[in-house]
Amino acid sequence: MSEHAFGAQHLGRPNGSRFMAEPPVRFLGGLVIRSETWVGAFTEFGRNIEIQSARLGRYGEMGPGSHLGATSHPTTWMSASAFQYRRSTWGWHPSASDVEVVDPEADGRPSFRGSRGEAPAQIGNDVWLGANVVVLRGVTIGDGCVVAAGAVVTKDLPPYSIAGGIPARVIRPRLDADLAAELQELAWWRFSPNQLSGIQFDDPRRAVEQLRERVPDLEPYDPGFTEIRKPAAAARRRRNPFRR
């Protein structure tokens, strides 16, 4: 355990992508990132999560098996395989090194990626994703959302909503609209848990009253972003699994 991340030995970066985080963050096991990833403080990752392209806010709870920033594939082409449009997928092998790939956005035509293209998924503050949630690229999940296990999020979710299903749809608001608006205005996630100590967490309306009294005297918690890497010793153990 380091001063910046709990469980950093579980971080995998197969293509050397950077994991930039406001410390602290917490990994419970098996997080793999495929592109540069930015994460806010006090966010926890369950086991076996893959991030292809995403930006995450603070105080998030990412359920085990989640897939963030998943890419699309063509369903109206000859094949759904990426060999048709992404040379890097198979171009490393002699049998696929000379294929002429197709640009999905050539001549301004509609792309199978949709209008959002390859934009990262944007996940707000205080978001809880249940187990095995899939979030597509370009989707925004608002602050305070809860997404049920197994959901596939294909469209934006408004703040403080509870959503579920395939594709994910809003089931109901998480809190009354006025209360959700006040929490967003106060942006309590700007502060550390120590700064929030004593707030009546289990009574949101009372918590809002207390926050209004306290926030003017608080300095936002701002540790800056740090690149999180797997500890060198853990990396060596992974490269030499049979070494005694």
CSV table of C-alpha atoms in Angstrom, one decimal:
chain,number,residue,atom,x,y,z
A,1,MET,CA,0.0,0.0,0.0
A,2,SER,CA,1.3,3.5,-0.9
A,3,GLU,CA,0.2,6.9,0.3
A,4,HIS,CA,-1.6,7.4,-3.0
A,5,ALA,CA,-3.3,4.1,-3.8
A,6,PHE,CA,-4.4,1.0,-1.9
A,7,GLY,CA,-3.9,-2.2,-3.9
A,8,ALA,CA,-1.9,-0.6,-6.7
A,9,GLN,CA,-0.3,-4.1,-7.4
A,10,HIS,CA,-3.6,-5.0,-9.1
A,11,LEU,CA,-3.2,-2.2,-11.8
A,12,GLY,CA,-2.6,-3.5,-15.3
A,13,ARG,CA,-1.5,-1.3,-18.2
A,14,PRO,CA,-0.9,-3.6,-21.1
A,15,ASN,CA,-0.2,-0.7,-23.6
A,16,GLY,CA,1.7,1.5,-21.2
A,17,SER,CA,-1.2,3.9,-20.7
A,18,ARG,CA,-1.1,6.3,-17.7
A,19,PHE,CA,-3.4,6.1,-14.8
A,20,MET,CA,-3.7,9.6,-13.3
A,21,ALA,CA,-5.5,9.9,-10.0
A,22,GLU,CA,-6.1,12.3,-7.2
A,23,PRO,CA,-5.0,10.3,-4.2
A,24,PRO,CA,-6.2,8.3,-2.5
A,25,VAL,CA,-7.8,5.7,-4.7
A,26,ARG,CA,-8.4,2.0,-3.9
A,27,PHE,CA,-8.1,-1.1,-6.0
A,28,LEU,CA,-9.6,-4.4,-4.9
A,29,GLY,CA,-8.1,-6.5,-7.8
A,30,GLY,CA,-7.6,-6.8,-11.5
A,31,LEU,CA,-8.0,-3.3,-13.0
A,32,VAL,CA,-6.8,-3.0,-16.6
A,33,ILE,CA,-6.7,0.3,-18.4
A,34,ARG,CA,-6.4,0.6,-22.2
A,35,SER,CA,-5.9,4.4,-22.5
A,36,GLU,CA,-4.9,7.3,-20.4
A,37,THR,CA,-7.4,7.4,-17.5
A,38,TRP,CA,-8.1,10.2,-15.0
A,39,VAL,CA,-9.8,9.5,-11.7
A,40,GLY,CA,-10.9,11.6,-8.8
A,41,ALA,CA,-10.1,11.0,-5.2
A,42,PHE,CA,-11.8,8.5,-2.9
A,43,THR,CA,-12.9,6.3,-5.8
A,44,GLU,CA,-12.9,2.5,-5.3
A,45,PHE,CA,-12.6,-0.2,-7.9
A,46,GLY,CA,-13.9,-3.7,-7.5
A,47,ARG,CA,-12.3,-6.7,-9.0
A,48,ASN,CA,-11.8,-7.5,-12.7
A,49,ILE,CA,-12.6,-4.0,-14.1
A,50,GLU,CA,-11.6,-2.9,-17.6
A,51,ILE,CA,-11.3,0.8,-18.6
A,52,GLN,CA,-11.0,1.4,-22.3
A,53,SER,CA,-11.6,5.1,-22.3
A,54,ALA,CA,-13.1,7.0,-19.3
A,55,ARG,CA,-12.9,9.9,-17.0
A,56,LEU,CA,-14.2,9.5,-13.4
A,57,GLY,CA,-15.1,11.9,-10.7
A,58,ARG,CA,-14.6,11.6,-6.9
A,59,TYR,CA,-16.2,9.2,-4.4
A,60,GLY,CA,-17.1,6.6,-7.0
A,61,GLU,CA,-17.9,3.0,-6.4
A,62,MET,CA,-17.1,0.9,-9.4
A,63,GLY,CA,-18.6,-2.6,-9.1
A,64,PRO,CA,-16.7,-5.8,-10.0
A,65,GLY,CA,-16.6,-6.8,-13.6
A,66,SER,CA,-17.5,-3.3,-14.9
A,67,HIS,CA,-16.4,-2.3,-18.4
A,68,LEU,CA,-16.0,1.5,-18.9
A,69,GLY,CA,-15.7,3.2,-22.2
A,70,ALA,CA,-16.5,0.2,-24.3
A,71,THR,CA,-16.1,0.7,-28.0
A,72,SER,CA,-18.7,-0.1,-30.7
A,73,HIS,CA,-18.3,-2.5,-33.7
A,74,PRO,CA,-20.0,-2.3,-37.1
A,75,THR,CA,-23.2,-4.3,-37.4
A,76,THR,CA,-24.1,-3.4,-41.1
A,77,TRP,CA,-20.6,-4.1,-42.6
A,78,MET,CA,-19.4,-7.4,-44.0
A,79,SER,CA,-18.1,-8.3,-40.5
A,80,ALA,CA,-18.1,-7.0,-37.0
A,81,SER,CA,-14.3,-7.6,-36.7
A,82,ALA,CA,-12.0,-4.7,-36.1
A,83,PHE,CA,-9.6,-5.9,-38.8
A,84,GLN,CA,-11.6,-3.9,-41.4
A,85,TYR,CA,-11.0,-0.5,-39.9
A,86,ARG,CA,-8.1,-0.8,-37.3
A,87,ARG,CA,-4.8,-1.9,-38.6
A,88,SER,CA,-3.2,-2.2,-35.2
A,89,THR,CA,-5.5,-5.0,-34.2
A,90,TRP,CA,-3.9,-7.6,-36.5
A,91,GLY,CA,-1.3,-5.7,-38.5
A,92,TRP,CA,1.4,-7.0,-36.3
A,93,HIS,CA,1.0,-10.4,-37.9
A,94,PRO,CA,2.3,-11.1,-41.4
A,95,SER,CA,-1.0,-12.5,-42.6
A,96,ALA,CA,-2.7,-9.1,-41.9
A,97,SER,CA,0.0,-6.5,-42.3
A,98,ASP,CA,-1.0,-5.4,-45.8
A,99,VAL,CA,-4.8,-5.2,-45.5
A,100,GLU,CA,-6.4,-1.9,-46.7
A,101,VAL,CA,-8.5,-0.7,-43.9
A,102,VAL,CA,-11.7,1.4,-44.2
A,103,ASP,CA,-12.0,4.8,-42.4
A,104,PRO,CA,-15.4,4.6,-40.6
A,105,GLU,CA,-15.7,8.5,-40.8
A,106,ALA,CA,-14.4,8.9,-44.4
A,107,ASP,CA,-16.2,11.7,-46.4
A,108,GLY,CA,-18.3,12.6,-43.4
A,109,ARG,CA,-20.5,9.6,-43.6
A,110,PRO,CA,-22.3,8.4,-40.5
A,111,SER,CA,-20.1,6.2,-38.4
A,112,PHE,CA,-21.0,3.0,-36.6
A,113,ARG,CA,-19.5,4.7,-33.6
A,114,GLY,CA,-22.3,7.2,-33.6
A,115,SER,CA,-22.1,10.9,-33.1
A,116,ARG,CA,-20.1,10.5,-29.9
A,117,GLY,CA,-17.2,8.8,-31.8
A,118,GLU,CA,-14.3,7.7,-29.6
A,119,ALA,CA,-14.9,10.2,-26.8
A,120,PRO,CA,-14.3,8.8,-23.3
A,121,ALA,CA,-17.1,7.9,-21.0
A,122,GLN,CA,-17.7,10.6,-18.4
A,123,ILE,CA,-18.6,9.4,-15.0
A,124,GLY,CA,-19.5,12.0,-12.4
A,125,ASN,CA,-18.9,12.3,-8.7
A,126,ASP,CA,-20.6,10.0,-6.1
A,127,VAL,CA,-21.6,7.4,-8.7
A,128,TRP,CA,-22.1,3.8,-7.8
A,129,LEU,CA,-22.0,1.2,-10.6
A,130,GLY,CA,-23.2,-2.3,-9.7
A,131,ALA,CA,-21.4,-5.4,-10.8
A,132,ASN,CA,-20.8,-6.1,-14.5
A,133,VAL,CA,-22.1,-2.7,-15.7
A,134,VAL,CA,-21.0,-1.7,-19.2
A,135,VAL,CA,-20.7,2.0,-20.1
A,136,LEU,CA,-20.2,2.9,-23.8
A,137,ARG,CA,-17.9,5.5,-25.0
A,138,GLY,CA,-19.2,9.1,-25.1
A,139,VAL,CA,-21.8,8.5,-22.5
A,140,THR,CA,-22.1,10.8,-19.5
A,141,ILE,CA,-23.3,9.5,-16.1
A,142,GLY,CA,-24.3,12.4,-13.9
A,143,ASP,CA,-23.3,13.1,-10.3
A,144,GLY,CA,-25.0,10.9,-7.7
A,145,CYS,CA,-26.2,8.2,-10.1
A,146,VAL,CA,-26.7,4.6,-9.2
A,147,VAL,CA,-26.6,2.0,-12.0
A,148,ALA,CA,-28.0,-1.5,-11.3
A,149,ALA,CA,-25.8,-4.6,-11.8
A,150,GLY,CA,-25.6,-5.9,-15.4
A,151,ALA,CA,-26.9,-2.7,-17.0
A,152,VAL,CA,-25.6,-1.5,-20.4
A,153,VAL,CA,-25.5,2.3,-20.4
A,154,THR,CA,-25.8,3.5,-24.0
A,155,LYS,CA,-27.2,7.0,-23.3
A,156,ASP,CA,-26.5,9.8,-20.9
A,157,LEU,CA,-28.0,9.5,-17.4
A,158,PRO,CA,-29.2,12.6,-15.5
A,159,PRO,CA,-27.7,13.4,-12.1
A,160,TYR,CA,-29.1,11.6,-9.1
A,161,SER,CA,-31.0,9.0,-11.1
A,162,ILE,CA,-31.3,5.2,-10.5
A,163,ALA,CA,-31.0,3.3,-13.7
A,164,GLY,CA,-30.9,-0.3,-14.9
A,165,GLY,CA,-31.6,-2.7,-17.7
A,166,ILE,CA,-30.3,-3.4,-21.2
A,167,PRO,CA,-30.2,-0.7,-22.5
A,168,ALA,CA,-30.1,1.2,-19.2
A,169,ARG,CA,-33.2,3.3,-18.5
A,170,VAL,CA,-34.0,5.6,-15.6
A,171,ILE,CA,-36.0,3.7,-13.1
A,172,ARG,CA,-36.6,6.6,-10.6
A,173,PRO,CA,-34.9,9.6,-9.1
A,174,ARG,CA,-32.5,8.7,-6.3
A,175,LEU,CA,-33.5,11.8,-4.3
A,176,ASP,CA,-36.1,14.5,-4.5
A,177,ALA,CA,-35.3,17.0,-7.2
A,178,ASP,CA,-34.8,20.0,-4.8
A,179,LEU,CA,-32.5,18.0,-2.6
A,180,ALA,CA,-30.4,16.7,-5.5
A,181,ALA,CA,-30.0,20.2,-6.8
A,182,GLU,CA,-28.8,21.4,-3.5
A,183,LEU,CA,-26.2,18.7,-3.2
A,184,GLN,CA,-24.9,19.5,-6.6
A,185,GLU,CA,-24.7,23.2,-5.8
A,186,LEU,CA,-22.8,22.4,-2.6
A,187,ALA,CA,-20.6,19.9,-4.4
A,188,TRP,CA,-19.7,18.2,-1.2
A,189,TRP,CA,-17.2,16.0,-3.0
A,190,ARG,CA,-14.8,18.9,-3.1
A,191,PHE,CA,-13.9,18.0,0.4
A,192,SER,CA,-12.2,15.1,2.2
A,193,PRO,CA,-13.9,12.6,4.6
A,194,ASN,CA,-12.2,14.3,7.5
A,195,GLN,CA,-13.6,17.6,6.5
A,196,LEU,CA,-17.1,16.1,6.3
A,197,SER,CA,-16.8,14.4,9.7
A,198,GLY,CA,-19.9,15.1,11.9
A,199,ILE,CA,-22.3,15.6,9.0
A,200,GLN,CA,-25.5,13.6,9.4
A,201,PHE,CA,-24.8,11.4,6.4
A,202,ASP,CA,-28.0,9.2,6.8
A,203,ASP,CA,-30.3,12.3,6.7
A,204,PRO,CA,-29.7,14.1,3.4
A,205,ARG,CA,-31.8,17.1,4.3
A,206,ARG,CA,-30.1,17.6,7.6
A,207,ALA,CA,-26.8,17.0,5.9
A,208,VAL,CA,-27.5,19.9,3.4
A,209,GLU,CA,-28.3,22.2,6.3
A,210,GLN,CA,-25.0,21.3,8.0
A,211,LEU,CA,-23.0,21.6,4.8
A,212,ARG,CA,-24.4,25.1,4.1
A,213,GLU,CA,-23.1,26.1,7.5
A,214,ARG,CA,-19.7,24.4,7.1
A,215,VAL,CA,-18.8,24.8,3.5
A,216,PRO,CA,-18.0,28.6,3.6
A,217,ASP,CA,-15.2,27.9,6.1
A,218,LEU,CA,-13.7,24.9,4.2
A,219,GLU,CA,-10.8,24.8,1.8
A,220,PRO,CA,-11.4,22.3,-1.0
A,221,TYR,CA,-9.3,19.2,-0.8
A,222,ASP,CA,-6.8,19.5,-3.7
A,223,PRO,CA,-4.0,16.9,-3.7
A,224,GLY,CA,-3.4,17.3,-7.4
A,225,PHE,CA,-3.1,14.4,-9.9
A,226,THR,CA,-0.5,11.7,-9.5
A,227,GLU,CA,0.5,8.9,-11.9
A,228,ILE,CA,-0.3,5.6,-10.2
A,229,ARG,CA,1.9,2.7,-11.1
A,230,LYS,CA,2.2,-0.9,-10.0
A,231,PRO,CA,4.9,-1.2,-7.3
A,232,ALA,CA,8.2,-2.4,-8.8
A,233,ALA,CA,8.3,-5.5,-6.5
A,234,ALA,CA,4.8,-6.6,-7.6
A,235,ALA,CA,5.7,-6.0,-11.3
A,236,ARG,CA,8.8,-8.2,-10.9
A,237,ARG,CA,6.7,-11.0,-9.2
A,238,ARG,CA,4.3,-10.9,-12.1
A,239,ARG,CA,7.0,-11.2,-14.7
A,240,ASN,CA,8.6,-14.1,-12.9
A,241,PRO,CA,5.8,-16.2,-11.6
A,242,PHE,CA,7.9,-19.4,-11.2
A,243,ARG,CA,10.9,-17.8,-9.6
A,244,ARG,CA,11.7,-19.0,-6.1
